[in-house]
Each structure stands twice: as structure tokens, then as C-alpha cells.
mmCIF file of C-alpha atoms and ligand atoms in Angstrom:
data_model
loop_
_atom_site.group_PDB
_atom_site.id
_atom_site.type_symbol
_atom_site.label_atom_id
_atom_site.label_comp_id
_atom_site.label_asym_id
_atom_site.label_seq_id
_atom_site.Cartn_x
_atom_site.Cartn_y
_atom_site.Cartn_z
ATOM 1 C CA UNK A 1 42.643 50.919 -76.623
ATOM 2 C CA UNK A 2 39.490 53.005 -76.260
ATOM 3 C CA UNK A 3 36.815 52.374 -78.890
ATOM 4 C CA UNK A 4 33.067 52.501 -79.230
ATOM 5 C CA UNK A 5 31.589 50.543 -82.145
ATOM 6 C CA UNK A 6 27.933 50.032 -83.047
ATOM 7 C CA UNK A 7 26.405 47.464 -85.386
ATOM 8 C CA UNK A 8 22.842 46.680 -86.274
ATOM 9 C CA UNK A 9 22.390 43.032 -87.280
ATOM 10 C CA UNK A 10 19.318 41.200 -88.569
ATOM 11 C CA UNK A 11 17.849 38.035 -87.153
ATOM 12 C CA UNK A 12 17.398 35.087 -89.530
ATOM 13 C CA UNK A 13 14.978 32.268 -90.226
ATOM 14 C CA UNK A 14 16.246 28.857 -91.314
ATOM 15 C CA UNK A 15 14.718 27.226 -94.402
ATOM 16 C CA UNK A 16 16.670 24.009 -93.775
ATOM 17 C CA UNK A 17 17.142 23.648 -90.028
ATOM 18 C CA UNK A 18 20.171 23.179 -87.846
ATOM 19 C CA UNK A 19 19.088 20.744 -85.139
ATOM 20 C CA UNK A 20 21.768 18.726 -83.360
ATOM 21 C CA UNK A 21 25.508 19.249 -82.883
ATOM 22 C CA UNK A 22 28.523 17.233 -83.966
ATOM 23 C CA UNK A 23 30.467 15.534 -81.200
ATOM 24 C CA UNK A 24 34.046 16.490 -80.519
ATOM 25 C CA UNK A 25 33.935 20.235 -81.126
ATOM 26 C CA UNK A 26 32.391 23.417 -79.858
ATOM 27 C CA UNK A 27 29.131 24.377 -81.488
ATOM 28 C CA UNK A 28 29.569 22.442 -84.728
ATOM 29 C CA UNK A 29 26.371 21.537 -86.576
ATOM 30 C CA UNK A 30 25.372 17.927 -87.243
ATOM 31 C CA UNK A 31 24.026 19.039 -90.623
ATOM 32 C CA UNK A 32 24.294 22.074 -92.857
ATOM 33 C CA UNK A 33 21.479 24.647 -92.803
ATOM 34 C CA UNK A 34 20.422 27.656 -94.871
ATOM 35 C CA UNK A 35 18.547 30.786 -93.803
ATOM 36 C CA UNK A 36 17.164 34.091 -94.943
ATOM 37 C CA UNK A 37 18.058 37.134 -92.890
ATOM 38 C CA UNK A 38 15.151 39.171 -91.546
ATOM 39 C CA UNK A 39 15.947 42.782 -92.434
ATOM 40 C CA UNK A 40 13.420 44.364 -90.110
ATOM 41 C CA UNK A 41 13.998 42.271 -86.979
ATOM 42 C CA UNK A 42 17.286 43.585 -85.673
ATOM 43 C CA UNK A 43 19.562 43.988 -82.701
ATOM 44 C CA UNK A 44 21.586 47.186 -82.410
ATOM 45 C CA UNK A 45 24.616 46.694 -80.228
ATOM 46 C CA UNK A 46 27.290 49.095 -79.031
ATOM 47 C CA UNK A 47 30.550 47.657 -77.764
ATOM 48 C CA UNK A 48 32.807 49.979 -75.767
ATOM 49 C CA UNK A 49 36.334 48.743 -75.313
ATOM 50 C CA UNK A 50 38.765 50.197 -72.752
ATOM 51 C CA UNK A 51 42.063 49.005 -71.242
ATOM 52 C CA UNK A 52 41.346 46.625 -68.366
ATOM 53 C CA UNK A 53 41.547 48.124 -64.894
ATOM 54 C CA UNK A 54 41.715 44.940 -62.818
ATOM 55 C CA UNK A 55 43.786 41.771 -63.194
ATOM 56 C CA UNK A 56 41.058 40.103 -65.233
ATOM 57 C CA UNK A 57 38.829 41.735 -67.870
ATOM 58 C CA UNK A 58 35.447 43.073 -66.697
ATOM 59 C CA UNK A 59 32.152 42.994 -68.538
ATOM 60 C CA UNK A 60 29.021 45.089 -68.159
ATOM 61 C CA UNK A 61 25.978 44.198 -70.281
ATOM 62 C CA UNK A 62 22.836 46.292 -70.778
ATOM 63 C CA UNK A 63 19.672 45.339 -72.626
ATOM 64 C CA UNK A 64 17.503 48.281 -73.664
ATOM 65 C CA UNK A 65 19.546 50.480 -71.361
ATOM 66 C CA UNK A 66 18.972 48.301 -68.291
ATOM 67 C CA UNK A 67 21.889 46.380 -66.704
ATOM 68 C CA UNK A 68 21.342 42.645 -67.119
ATOM 69 C CA UNK A 69 23.869 40.836 -64.908
ATOM 70 C CA UNK A 70 21.914 37.614 -65.528
ATOM 71 C CA UNK A 71 23.105 37.662 -69.191
ATOM 72 C CA UNK A 72 26.753 38.133 -68.244
ATOM 73 C CA UNK A 73 27.718 34.464 -67.633
ATOM 74 C CA UNK A 74 26.527 33.539 -71.160
ATOM 75 C CA UNK A 75 28.390 36.471 -72.697
ATOM 76 C CA UNK A 76 31.518 35.794 -70.640
ATOM 77 C CA UNK A 77 31.426 32.214 -71.889
ATOM 78 C CA UNK A 78 31.145 33.533 -75.468
ATOM 79 C CA UNK A 79 34.080 35.917 -74.887
ATOM 80 C CA UNK A 80 36.231 33.071 -73.516
ATOM 81 C CA UNK A 81 35.436 30.960 -76.571
ATOM 82 C CA UNK A 82 36.435 33.689 -79.031
ATOM 83 C CA UNK A 83 39.509 34.928 -77.162
ATOM 84 C CA UNK A 84 41.837 32.515 -79.024
ATOM 85 C CA UNK A 85 40.953 34.301 -82.294
ATOM 86 C CA UNK A 86 40.594 37.776 -80.725
ATOM 87 C CA UNK A 87 43.462 37.803 -78.183
ATOM 88 C CA UNK A 88 42.998 41.518 -77.382
ATOM 89 C CA UNK A 89 39.954 40.476 -75.330
ATOM 90 C CA UNK A 90 42.333 39.370 -72.571
ATOM 91 C CA UNK A 91 43.527 42.966 -72.163
ATOM 92 C CA UNK A 92 40.311 44.998 -72.167
ATOM 93 C CA UNK A 93 37.136 45.758 -70.239
ATOM 94 C CA UNK A 94 33.905 45.681 -72.237
ATOM 95 C CA UNK A 95 30.715 47.641 -71.862
ATOM 96 C CA UNK A 96 28.085 46.162 -74.192
ATOM 97 C CA UNK A 97 24.693 47.705 -74.715
ATOM 98 C CA UNK A 98 22.136 46.012 -76.945
ATOM 99 C CA UNK A 99 18.584 46.738 -78.052
ATOM 100 C CA UNK A 100 16.133 44.892 -80.254
ATOM 101 C CA UNK A 101 13.691 46.700 -82.506
ATOM 102 C CA UNK A 102 10.991 44.182 -81.702
ATOM 103 C CA UNK A 103 9.172 43.863 -78.403
ATOM 104 C CA UNK A 104 10.666 41.786 -75.621
ATOM 105 C CA UNK A 105 8.540 38.999 -74.499
ATOM 106 C CA UNK A 106 7.360 38.478 -78.070
ATOM 107 C CA UNK A 107 8.822 34.997 -77.865
ATOM 108 C CA UNK A 108 11.222 35.783 -80.703
ATOM 109 C CA UNK A 109 14.776 34.639 -80.149
ATOM 110 C CA UNK A 110 17.047 37.631 -80.325
ATOM 111 C CA UNK A 111 20.281 35.704 -79.825
ATOM 112 C CA UNK A 112 21.094 35.378 -83.550
ATOM 113 C CA UNK A 113 20.841 39.134 -84.088
ATOM 114 C CA UNK A 114 22.488 39.972 -80.758
ATOM 115 C CA UNK A 115 25.522 37.676 -81.112
ATOM 116 C CA UNK A 116 25.811 38.670 -84.787
ATOM 117 C CA UNK A 117 26.030 42.363 -83.896
ATOM 118 C CA UNK A 118 28.417 41.731 -80.985
ATOM 119 C CA UNK A 119 30.711 39.595 -83.134
ATOM 120 C CA UNK A 120 30.879 42.220 -85.895
ATOM 121 C CA UNK A 121 31.726 44.974 -83.392
ATOM 122 C CA UNK A 122 34.414 42.869 -81.676
ATOM 123 C CA UNK A 123 36.079 41.866 -84.961
ATOM 124 C CA UNK A 124 36.129 45.517 -85.966
ATOM 125 C CA UNK A 125 37.547 46.478 -82.548
ATOM 126 C CA UNK A 126 40.465 44.121 -83.141
ATOM 127 C CA UNK A 127 41.270 46.214 -86.201
ATOM 128 C CA UNK A 128 43.070 43.502 -88.196
ATOM 129 C CA UNK A 129 40.735 43.070 -91.168
ATOM 130 C CA UNK A 130 39.235 45.436 -93.686
ATOM 131 C CA UNK A 131 35.718 46.202 -92.485
ATOM 132 C CA UNK A 132 33.106 44.345 -94.523
ATOM 133 C CA UNK A 133 35.674 42.285 -96.488
ATOM 134 C CA UNK A 134 35.050 38.567 -97.034
ATOM 135 C CA UNK A 135 37.670 37.723 -94.391
ATOM 136 C CA UNK A 136 36.060 40.146 -91.925
ATOM 137 C CA UNK A 137 32.597 38.640 -92.417
ATOM 138 C CA UNK A 138 33.955 35.114 -92.140
ATOM 139 C CA UNK A 139 35.674 35.906 -88.854
ATOM 140 C CA UNK A 140 32.547 37.642 -87.532
ATOM 141 C CA UNK A 141 30.482 34.598 -88.523
ATOM 142 C CA UNK A 142 33.002 32.266 -86.832
ATOM 143 C CA UNK A 143 32.759 34.298 -83.613
ATOM 144 C CA UNK A 144 28.965 34.680 -83.758
ATOM 145 C CA UNK A 145 28.651 30.881 -84.065
ATOM 146 C CA UNK A 146 30.408 30.484 -80.723
ATOM 147 C CA UNK A 147 27.671 32.612 -79.118
ATOM 148 C CA UNK A 148 24.737 30.895 -80.804
ATOM 149 C CA UNK A 149 25.017 28.535 -83.757
ATOM 150 C CA UNK A 150 22.315 30.151 -85.853
ATOM 151 C CA UNK A 151 23.923 33.592 -85.281
ATOM 152 C CA UNK A 152 26.709 32.534 -87.664
ATOM 153 C CA UNK A 153 24.193 33.006 -90.498
ATOM 154 C CA UNK A 154 23.159 36.559 -89.532
ATOM 155 C CA UNK A 155 26.185 38.411 -90.913
ATOM 156 C CA UNK A 156 25.194 38.135 -94.602
ATOM 157 C CA UNK A 157 22.489 39.750 -96.714
ATOM 158 C CA UNK A 158 22.457 36.780 -99.105
ATOM 159 C CA UNK A 159 20.942 33.476 -97.997
ATOM 160 C CA UNK A 160 23.538 32.005 -95.621
ATOM 161 C CA UNK A 161 24.743 28.397 -95.497
ATOM 162 C CA UNK A 162 26.296 27.115 -92.293
ATOM 163 C CA UNK A 163 27.786 23.637 -92.067
ATOM 164 C CA UNK A 164 30.129 21.611 -94.223
ATOM 165 C CA UNK A 165 28.292 20.201 -97.224
ATOM 166 C CA UNK A 166 29.346 18.820 -100.574
ATOM 167 C CA UNK A 167 26.447 20.773 -102.028
ATOM 168 C CA UNK A 168 28.290 24.069 -101.699
ATOM 169 C CA UNK A 169 31.947 24.871 -102.296
ATOM 170 C CA UNK A 170 33.657 26.716 -99.469
ATOM 171 C CA UNK A 171 31.043 25.726 -96.863
ATOM 172 C CA UNK A 172 32.291 25.074 -93.343
ATOM 173 C CA UNK A 173 31.155 23.881 -89.925
ATOM 174 C CA UNK A 174 33.063 26.772 -88.357
ATOM 175 C CA UNK A 175 31.377 29.704 -90.080
ATOM 176 C CA UNK A 176 28.555 30.475 -92.459
ATOM 177 C CA UNK A 177 29.110 31.512 -96.077
ATOM 178 C CA UNK A 178 26.865 33.537 -98.384
ATOM 179 C CA UNK A 179 24.968 31.686 -101.126
ATOM 180 C CA UNK A 180 26.038 33.822 -104.043
ATOM 181 C CA UNK A 181 24.216 32.130 -106.924
ATOM 182 C CA UNK A 182 21.532 34.122 -108.757
ATOM 183 C CA UNK A 183 18.212 33.579 -107.003
ATOM 184 C CA UNK A 184 15.199 33.228 -109.296
ATOM 185 C CA UNK A 185 12.925 36.291 -109.268
ATOM 186 C CA UNK A 186 10.032 34.192 -107.902
ATOM 187 C CA UNK A 187 12.067 33.435 -104.776
ATOM 188 C CA UNK A 188 14.173 36.555 -104.361
ATOM 189 C CA UNK A 189 11.715 38.887 -102.665
ATOM 190 C CA UNK A 190 9.809 37.117 -99.932
ATOM 191 C CA UNK A 191 8.573 38.409 -96.618
ATOM 192 C CA UNK A 192 8.121 36.836 -93.195
ATOM 193 C CA UNK A 193 5.174 37.651 -90.943
ATOM 194 C CA UNK A 194 5.794 36.077 -87.538
ATOM 195 C CA UNK A 195 2.557 35.155 -85.806
ATOM 196 C CA UNK A 196 3.110 35.399 -82.055
ATOM 197 C CA UNK A 197 1.213 32.425 -80.690
ATOM 198 C CA UNK A 198 3.041 32.237 -77.390
ATOM 199 C CA UNK A 199 5.210 35.052 -76.069
ATOM 200 C CA UNK A 200 6.398 33.090 -73.022
ATOM 201 C CA UNK A 201 9.656 31.281 -72.273
ATOM 202 C CA UNK A 202 10.056 27.972 -74.052
ATOM 203 C CA UNK A 203 9.655 24.936 -71.804
ATOM 204 C CA UNK A 204 12.777 23.330 -73.330
ATOM 205 C CA UNK A 205 15.630 25.561 -74.541
ATOM 206 C CA UNK A 206 17.361 25.090 -77.909
ATOM 207 C CA UNK A 207 20.535 24.083 -76.077
ATOM 208 C CA UNK A 208 18.668 21.249 -74.339
ATOM 209 C CA UNK A 209 16.893 20.347 -77.577
ATOM 210 C CA UNK A 210 20.152 20.041 -79.563
ATOM 211 C CA UNK A 211 21.633 17.847 -76.810
ATOM 212 C CA UNK A 212 18.734 15.367 -77.038
ATOM 213 C CA UNK A 213 19.780 14.511 -80.608
ATOM 214 C CA UNK A 214 22.897 12.688 -79.399
ATOM 215 C CA UNK A 215 20.774 9.741 -78.183
ATOM 216 C CA UNK A 216 17.927 10.172 -80.646
ATOM 217 C CA UNK A 217 16.695 7.068 -82.483
ATOM 218 C CA UNK A 218 16.072 9.019 -85.704
ATOM 219 C CA UNK A 219 19.061 11.369 -85.586
ATOM 220 C CA UNK A 220 21.041 9.832 -88.459
ATOM 221 C CA UNK A 221 18.095 9.735 -90.831
ATOM 222 C CA UNK A 222 17.200 13.327 -89.940
ATOM 223 C CA UNK A 223 20.758 14.475 -90.747
ATOM 224 C CA UNK A 224 20.619 12.610 -94.089
ATOM 225 C CA UNK A 225 17.259 14.143 -94.876
ATOM 226 C CA UNK A 226 18.497 17.650 -94.032
ATOM 227 C CA UNK A 227 21.443 17.135 -96.372
ATOM 228 C CA UNK A 228 19.115 16.093 -99.197
ATOM 229 C CA UNK A 229 16.775 19.008 -98.516
ATOM 230 C CA UNK A 230 19.643 21.481 -98.503
ATOM 231 C CA UNK A 231 20.965 20.144 -101.777
ATOM 232 C CA UNK A 232 17.550 20.453 -103.370
ATOM 233 C CA UNK A 233 16.708 23.867 -101.978
ATOM 234 C CA UNK A 234 19.947 25.317 -103.379
ATOM 235 C CA UNK A 235 18.817 24.214 -106.817
ATOM 236 C CA UNK A 236 15.185 25.301 -106.315
ATOM 237 C CA UNK A 237 16.246 28.815 -105.259
ATOM 238 C CA UNK A 238 17.877 29.158 -108.665
ATOM 239 C CA UNK A 239 15.230 27.482 -110.813
ATOM 240 C CA UNK A 240 12.297 29.173 -109.067
ATOM 241 C CA UNK A 241 10.239 26.003 -108.497
ATOM 242 C CA UNK A 242 8.042 27.629 -105.889
ATOM 243 C CA UNK A 243 5.869 24.594 -105.197
ATOM 244 C CA UNK A 244 8.902 22.484 -104.444
ATOM 245 C CA UNK A 245 10.360 25.286 -102.295
ATOM 246 C CA UNK A 246 7.164 25.358 -100.245
ATOM 247 C CA UNK A 247 7.150 21.581 -99.827
ATOM 248 C CA UNK A 248 10.764 21.558 -98.640
ATOM 249 C CA UNK A 249 10.383 24.469 -96.225
ATOM 250 C CA UNK A 250 7.206 23.160 -94.608
ATOM 251 C CA UNK A 251 8.611 19.647 -94.370
ATOM 252 C CA UNK A 252 11.741 21.005 -92.650
ATOM 253 C CA UNK A 253 9.632 22.830 -90.047
ATOM 254 C CA UNK A 254 7.568 19.730 -89.290
ATOM 255 C CA UNK A 255 10.648 17.501 -89.163
ATOM 256 C CA UNK A 256 12.225 19.832 -86.603
ATOM 257 C CA UNK A 257 9.165 19.523 -84.378
ATOM 258 C CA UNK A 258 8.851 15.796 -85.062
ATOM 259 C CA UNK A 259 12.390 15.404 -83.703
ATOM 260 C CA UNK A 260 11.324 17.199 -80.511
ATOM 261 C CA UNK A 261 8.259 15.016 -80.152
ATOM 262 C CA UNK A 262 10.312 11.852 -80.637
ATOM 263 C CA UNK A 263 13.200 12.801 -78.315
ATOM 264 C CA UNK A 264 13.568 10.996 -75.000
ATOM 265 C CA UNK A 265 12.287 12.764 -72.972
ATOM 266 C CA UNK A 266 9.747 13.892 -75.578
ATOM 267 C CA UNK A 267 8.248 17.353 -75.609
ATOM 268 C CA UNK A 268 6.119 19.596 -77.772
ATOM 269 C CA UNK A 269 6.532 23.310 -78.440
ATOM 270 C CA UNK A 270 3.624 23.696 -80.875
ATOM 271 C CA UNK A 271 0.377 24.954 -79.359
ATOM 272 C CA UNK A 272 -3.214 24.489 -80.615
ATOM 273 C CA UNK A 273 -3.049 27.907 -82.306
ATOM 274 C CA UNK A 274 0.164 26.901 -84.082
ATOM 275 C CA UNK A 275 -1.752 24.068 -85.760
ATOM 276 C CA UNK A 276 -4.778 26.272 -86.476
ATOM 277 C CA UNK A 277 -2.575 28.805 -88.288
ATOM 278 C CA UNK A 278 -0.904 26.048 -90.317
ATOM 279 C CA UNK A 279 -4.320 24.715 -91.341
ATOM 280 C CA UNK A 280 -5.513 28.203 -92.305
ATOM 281 C CA UNK A 281 -2.415 28.640 -94.491
ATOM 282 C CA UNK A 282 -3.023 25.294 -96.197
ATOM 283 C CA UNK A 283 -6.686 26.160 -96.821
ATOM 284 C CA UNK A 284 -5.833 29.623 -98.130
ATOM 285 C CA UNK A 285 -3.178 28.232 -100.455
ATOM 286 C CA UNK A 286 -5.645 25.662 -101.803
ATOM 287 C CA UNK A 287 -8.235 28.401 -102.377
ATOM 288 C CA UNK A 288 -5.931 30.975 -104.012
ATOM 289 C CA UNK A 289 -2.786 29.138 -105.246
ATOM 290 C CA UNK A 290 -0.774 32.094 -103.910
ATOM 291 C CA UNK A 291 2.917 31.560 -103.002
ATOM 292 C CA UNK A 292 2.639 31.350 -99.209
ATOM 293 C CA UNK A 293 3.910 28.792 -96.709
ATOM 294 C CA UNK A 294 4.921 28.443 -93.073
ATOM 295 C CA UNK A 295 8.018 27.594 -91.160
ATOM 296 C CA UNK A 296 8.711 27.238 -87.448
ATOM 297 C CA UNK A 297 11.736 27.763 -85.273
ATOM 298 C CA UNK A 298 12.102 26.065 -81.910
ATOM 299 C CA UNK A 299 8.878 27.503 -80.514
ATOM 300 C CA UNK A 300 5.122 27.882 -80.969
ATOM 301 C CA UNK A 301 5.199 30.974 -83.199
ATOM 302 C CA UNK A 302 4.510 30.561 -86.906
ATOM 303 C CA UNK A 303 6.618 32.280 -89.574
ATOM 304 C CA UNK A 304 4.366 32.989 -92.558
ATOM 305 C CA UNK A 305 6.591 33.262 -95.630
ATOM 306 C CA UNK A 306 5.190 34.797 -98.815
ATOM 307 C CA UNK A 307 6.181 36.487 -102.063
ATOM 308 C CA UNK A 308 6.145 40.254 -101.416
ATOM 309 C CA UNK A 309 4.295 40.799 -104.714
ATOM 310 C CA UNK A 310 1.164 39.464 -103.001
ATOM 311 C CA UNK A 311 1.586 41.454 -99.812
ATOM 312 C CA UNK A 312 -1.801 43.139 -99.996
ATOM 313 C CA UNK A 313 -3.753 39.894 -100.402
ATOM 314 C CA UNK A 314 -1.757 38.150 -97.738
ATOM 315 C CA UNK A 315 -2.011 41.045 -95.315
ATOM 316 C CA UNK A 316 -5.751 40.794 -95.730
ATOM 317 C CA UNK A 317 -5.621 37.035 -95.117
ATOM 318 C CA UNK A 318 -3.558 37.581 -91.970
ATOM 319 C CA UNK A 319 -5.939 40.228 -90.643
ATOM 320 C CA UNK A 320 -9.098 38.266 -91.273
ATOM 321 C CA UNK A 321 -8.010 34.701 -90.592
ATOM 322 C CA UNK A 322 -4.809 34.543 -88.541
ATOM 323 C CA UNK A 323 -4.791 37.423 -86.077
ATOM 324 C CA UNK A 324 -7.354 35.829 -83.792
ATOM 325 C CA UNK A 325 -4.830 33.029 -83.121
ATOM 326 C CA UNK A 326 -2.068 35.457 -82.083
ATOM 327 C CA UNK A 327 -1.472 36.382 -78.468
ATOM 328 C CA UNK A 328 -2.887 39.894 -78.037
ATOM 329 C CA UNK A 329 -3.227 40.034 -81.846
ATOM 330 C CA UNK A 330 0.564 40.447 -82.105
ATOM 331 C CA UNK A 331 2.606 39.671 -85.198
ATOM 332 C CA UNK A 332 5.859 41.055 -86.614
ATOM 333 C CA UNK A 333 6.483 41.566 -90.300
ATOM 334 C CA UNK A 334 9.869 41.687 -92.016
ATOM 335 C CA UNK A 335 11.392 41.721 -95.454
ATOM 336 C CA UNK A 336 14.033 39.052 -96.037
ATOM 337 C CA UNK A 337 17.582 39.652 -97.126
ATOM 338 C CA UNK A 338 18.928 42.620 -95.150
ATOM 339 C CA UNK A 339 22.535 42.692 -94.037
ATOM 340 C CA UNK A 340 24.231 44.076 -90.943
ATOM 341 C CA UNK A 341 25.044 47.769 -90.871
ATOM 342 C CA UNK A 342 27.764 49.641 -89.121
ATOM 343 C CA UNK A 343 26.219 52.701 -87.439
HETATM 344 O O1 PMV B 1 21.291 28.723 -82.650
HETATM 345 P P1 PMV B 1 20.467 27.933 -81.710
HETATM 346 O O2 PMV B 1 21.273 27.071 -80.812
HETATM 347 O O3 PMV B 1 19.468 28.786 -80.949
HETATM 348 O O4 PMV B 1 19.593 26.880 -82.566
HETATM 349 C C1 PMV B 1 18.673 27.291 -83.508
HETATM 350 C C2 PMV B 1 17.881 26.166 -84.001
HETATM 351 C C3 PMV B 1 16.708 26.496 -84.912
HETATM 352 O O5 PMV B 1 16.317 27.847 -84.806
HETATM 353 C C4 PMV B 1 15.541 25.632 -84.492
HETATM 354 C C5 PMV B 1 17.027 26.163 -86.359
HETATM 355 C C6 PMV B 1 17.981 27.068 -87.068
HETATM 356 O O6 PMV B 1 18.697 26.546 -87.932
HETATM 357 O O7 PMV B 1 17.983 28.287 -86.831
#
């Protein structure tokens, strides 16, 4: 087969965090998580498929047009993991070219968007499922998960739930599902401004961080807490209890970092400016009562989440009180809720 397929896929930010894997499987989450996709922070990936020329399939990978052989072992590992569900991969050579629409070295993980886009293109290349159908998206999510767990959540425009939970019918550890309930208007149009506190490499990768949960003294109570938070956030998204939403989201971010700080060996990814931004947000919320809060992923950068109806006020707040804490004054702003697009 000869095909060239391009997808653009958004990144996502977890509201309830995936942190820790289940034993006895590949890339299965210890607890269920939920995220919003970030419409304006995307990877655009072209996958070219051609019949293999050598005995074993060959891969070439380019990032922003530049060959990146250093990424190939990770992608080859991903391809091996998904070959059982996409057997044509054993018969083809792949040329994969990916770009992000946000600057490199911004310290923003691009793996969720990148593996999401790659998975969509590969499932389409197989040609077995109707493009964009529920079965297609589920298979793409299944494959994306085997590249990076959080990538499983990037294939939907709705909030995405990944991980088996009694709180949501049809949920699974193997793929994410869209949360299709009606979201209250006070929580359906939020934005994310990512304050770049530290653009450098993380001192401890997510892969290493997840692994430290297997011997973690607080792991079981964290997984219980995540389950409770997920259950509650699903209800809050529908009832529009914004104060409760904020409390859950901020608590999740701090719990994630508390788990890092109480791992053995312990470590810390927050930086002094991370804390300063959090304190500024708390002060500003006390002063104005506006719907704004923070979350964190596994790094020092702060995601400022806010209701888009207050964008002007919050933009002003960011400019006057947060930018001085950002490396080179850099931040990235995105709407939430975009879905992948076939180009
Ligand atoms: O998908 P990974 O292995 O990079 O892990 C992501 C973990 C967090 O970003 C910290 C939380 C999450 O649920 O996205």
C-alpha cells in the first residue's frame, strides 16, 4: 500500500490526574482520569506508508522537518506494541513527519498530541473502520495509549475519561471514552493559559515518576482519592458548581506534586515561580471572585484555567501580575475542547 495521511491532534490537560500504572499490563492506569483537550496546542503529523523494502519494516521520523533518529527507538517501541491490533505494520515502511504549533523548548509535553495524531493516521491507514466513527476513535485511543498514556485522551473533543471506573459506563483501562453528558454553561467554555516557568528538560521523567508509585507509601490512598475526585467532578461538570470544580482541580494538581515529593527517592518539579503564580491566582480570586484556578502537569509550568467570558480581565491579570514569573515572559493560551482534524 502507498498512502499519505495527515492529522492534527490537540494536546490535553488532566483535571483528575493519571499518576501510577497498574501492574500486570502495558500502560494501564492505576486510577481513572479526566481531561480537557487544548484546541490550540496541537501536533500535525503526516504518516506515509509504503510497502517494506527490506526484511523488516523501516522507520524514518522527522520533527519540524528535521530527521530525529533519537526519537525512533520510542516510536519503534510504540509500533511494536500496536502491531497486534494493526497487523499491516509488519508489512510496511513508515515515514512520519510531525510538527507542533507551539515552540519547542517551551517545556510543554507534546507526546499526547503527537501520539494522538500518529495513532489516528495509522488507524486510518489500516482502512478497516469508518473514519471518525466511535469504533475508529476507540481504536485510535487504544493505540495512542500505548505511545503515552495521557495521549489516549487526546482523540476526543468532549472531556475524555481514561481508566475503568464505576462512575462512568463504558469506561476502560485500555482506551479513553468521551464524557457525553451535558456540561453546565458555567463550565463548558474555559480557557487554559500555560505559564512557562521552566522551559528545560524535567529532572525526572513521567515514566520514572509513574514507576515510583509501585513502592509508594501513599499510593493506595491517592488512587482512592482520585476515584472520589473523578466521581465528584463528573457531577460538578453537569451541575456547574464552579467553586467545587476549582477546589477539586487545584487539589488534584497539588496531590500529584505531593506524590512526587513523597516518593522514594523524593523529588520536586515545582520552582519558586510556580508557587508565586499559584499565590497570585489565589490572591486575585479572593479579590475578584472570578472563576479562575490553576492546575499542573508533571512539571514547573502552571496551567491557568478560567471561564472564557472573563478573558479580558484575566488577560490583564496575567499581563500585570504573572508574566514576570514566566521564563522570557512566555505563555501559551488555548481554548479547551477542540478535537482532532483530518487534513
Ligand atoms: O502520559 P504520561 O505518561 O506522560 O503521564 C502523564 C501524567 C500527567 O500529565 C502528570 C497527568 C495526566 O493525567 O495527564
